[in-house]
Amino acid sequence: MKVAREFDLRKVVPLSVDFYARDPRRVARDLLGKVVVRHLGRERMAGRIVEVEAYLGAGDAAAHAAAGLTPRNRVLFGPPGRSYVYFIYGNYYCLNASCLPDGVAGGVLFRALEPLAGLRAMARNRGLAGELTERSKRLLTTGPGRLCEAMKITRARDNDRDMTLPESGIWIGADGYRPAKIAVTRRIGITKAAEHPLRYVIAGNQFVSGAKGRSQ
DNA sequence: ATATCGATTATCT
DNA sequence: GATAATCGATATG
């Protein structure tokens, strides 16, 4: 019988600024298996990163940074390891980590997490009632808009936070977990530069988005 | 299981 | 005025 190792938030160690000061493709791949931790009031939430996308600089037409620096995207041009939160489709927020040294734009979009802690709070934030089944757990943090809603991440509150610091309330750390197998695909939901293989997922993980996420 | 579509607003042209 | 790094509902096979 399989014994699932209990997730222990106390064993999660924040990633360094240097971790993010690299090419977004490198950062994206290495973020798989790491843990996003959310402290909000008394709520403690955490999820393992199972799906991310890399967004590059001026040469990447799909990246918000492609058009140059604007008030909205300035975090992408700033220091590495900061949260870039943007509002999309009139309804949702999406969370990114800024990459590359200060002055050079790049980022990684968080597309899906495997919920580890604070599942009840996340269900409440998502407006899900009743018992959490294996099926409905997927609705908590699978999808970039969903994971932000589950963790109450908004631009007003959470943009430009230093995600190497637990006191930021939103931070990323490692607990020793290593993905067995990583798959790379094209990015989701974009029209420009859609052909590049810049989406990274933990192969076979149940919390990867999309119908094929479950069979990869 | 896959396809299509409407909601809703910040941002940029 | 158009578009968007999305989601949930609905329709159809």
PDB file of N, CA, C and O in Angstrom, chain A residues 5 44 48 51 98 118 127 134 179 191 193 201:
ATOM      1  N   ARG A   5       3.647  10.715   1.760  1.00  0.00           N
ATOM      2  CA  ARG A   5       4.397  11.496   2.738  1.00  0.00           C
ATOM      3  C   ARG A   5       3.626  12.773   3.060  1.00  0.00           C
ATOM      4  O   ARG A   5       3.192  13.490   2.176  1.00  0.00           O
ATOM      5  N   ARG A  44      -3.479  29.685   5.959  1.00  0.00           N
ATOM      6  CA  ARG A  44      -2.227  29.164   5.420  1.00  0.00           C
ATOM      7  C   ARG A  44      -2.584  28.243   4.265  1.00  0.00           C
ATOM      8  O   ARG A  44      -3.282  27.258   4.462  1.00  0.00           O
ATOM      9  N   ARG A  48       1.790  22.615  -4.726  1.00  0.00           N
ATOM     10  CA  ARG A  48       2.990  22.273  -5.484  1.00  0.00           C
ATOM     11  C   ARG A  48       2.826  22.694  -6.935  1.00  0.00           C
ATOM     12  O   ARG A  48       1.772  22.473  -7.542  1.00  0.00           O
ATOM     13  N   GLU A  51       2.572  23.055 -13.307  1.00  0.00           N
ATOM     14  CA  GLU A  51       2.451  23.555 -14.685  1.00  0.00           C
ATOM     15  C   GLU A  51       2.818  25.031 -14.728  1.00  0.00           C
ATOM     16  O   GLU A  51       2.267  25.827 -13.968  1.00  0.00           O
ATOM     17  N   SER A  98       8.897  37.307 -11.795  1.00  0.00           N
ATOM     18  CA  SER A  98       9.831  37.999 -12.685  1.00  0.00           C
ATOM     19  C   SER A  98      11.166  37.260 -12.699  1.00  0.00           C
ATOM     20  O   SER A  98      11.602  36.720 -11.683  1.00  0.00           O
ATOM     21  N   GLY A 118      -4.428  23.984   3.333  1.00  0.00           N
ATOM     22  CA  GLY A 118      -5.444  25.030   3.291  1.00  0.00           C
ATOM     23  C   GLY A 118      -6.521  24.767   2.261  1.00  0.00           C
ATOM     24  O   GLY A 118      -7.098  25.706   1.703  1.00  0.00           O
ATOM     25  N   GLY A 127     -15.627  29.383  -3.997  1.00  0.00           N
ATOM     26  CA  GLY A 127     -17.073  29.258  -4.025  1.00  0.00           C
ATOM     27  C   GLY A 127     -17.551  27.831  -4.204  1.00  0.00           C
ATOM     28  O   GLY A 127     -18.653  27.600  -4.698  1.00  0.00           O
ATOM     29  N   GLU A 134     -11.832  13.838  -5.142  1.00  0.00           N
ATOM     30  CA  GLU A 134     -10.639  13.865  -5.990  1.00  0.00           C
ATOM     31  C   GLU A 134     -10.920  14.692  -7.246  1.00  0.00           C
ATOM     32  O   GLU A 134     -10.039  15.371  -7.765  1.00  0.00           O
ATOM     33  N   PRO A 179      10.391  16.291  -9.428  1.00  0.00           N
ATOM     34  CA  PRO A 179       9.497  15.686 -10.425  1.00  0.00           C
ATOM     35  C   PRO A 179      10.171  14.498 -11.093  1.00  0.00           C
ATOM     36  O   PRO A 179      11.370  14.560 -11.408  1.00  0.00           O
ATOM     37  N   THR A 191      -2.416  33.659 -29.045  1.00  0.00           N
ATOM     38  CA  THR A 191      -2.531  33.615 -30.505  1.00  0.00           C
ATOM     39  C   THR A 191      -1.199  33.942 -31.165  1.00  0.00           C
ATOM     40  O   THR A 191      -0.871  33.389 -32.205  1.00  0.00           O
ATOM     41  N   ALA A 193       2.898  33.967 -31.423  1.00  0.00           N
ATOM     42  CA  ALA A 193       4.054  33.142 -31.034  1.00  0.00           C
ATOM     43  C   ALA A 193       3.613  31.874 -30.305  1.00  0.00           C
ATOM     44  O   ALA A 193       4.229  31.451 -29.334  1.00  0.00           O
ATOM     45  N   VAL A 201       5.289  20.975 -17.761  1.00  0.00           N
ATOM     46  CA  VAL A 201       4.381  20.303 -16.826  1.00  0.00           C
ATOM     47  C   VAL A 201       5.071  19.090 -16.208  1.00  0.00           C
ATOM     48  O   VAL A 201       6.009  18.531 -16.790  1.00  0.00           O
TER      49      VAL A 201
END
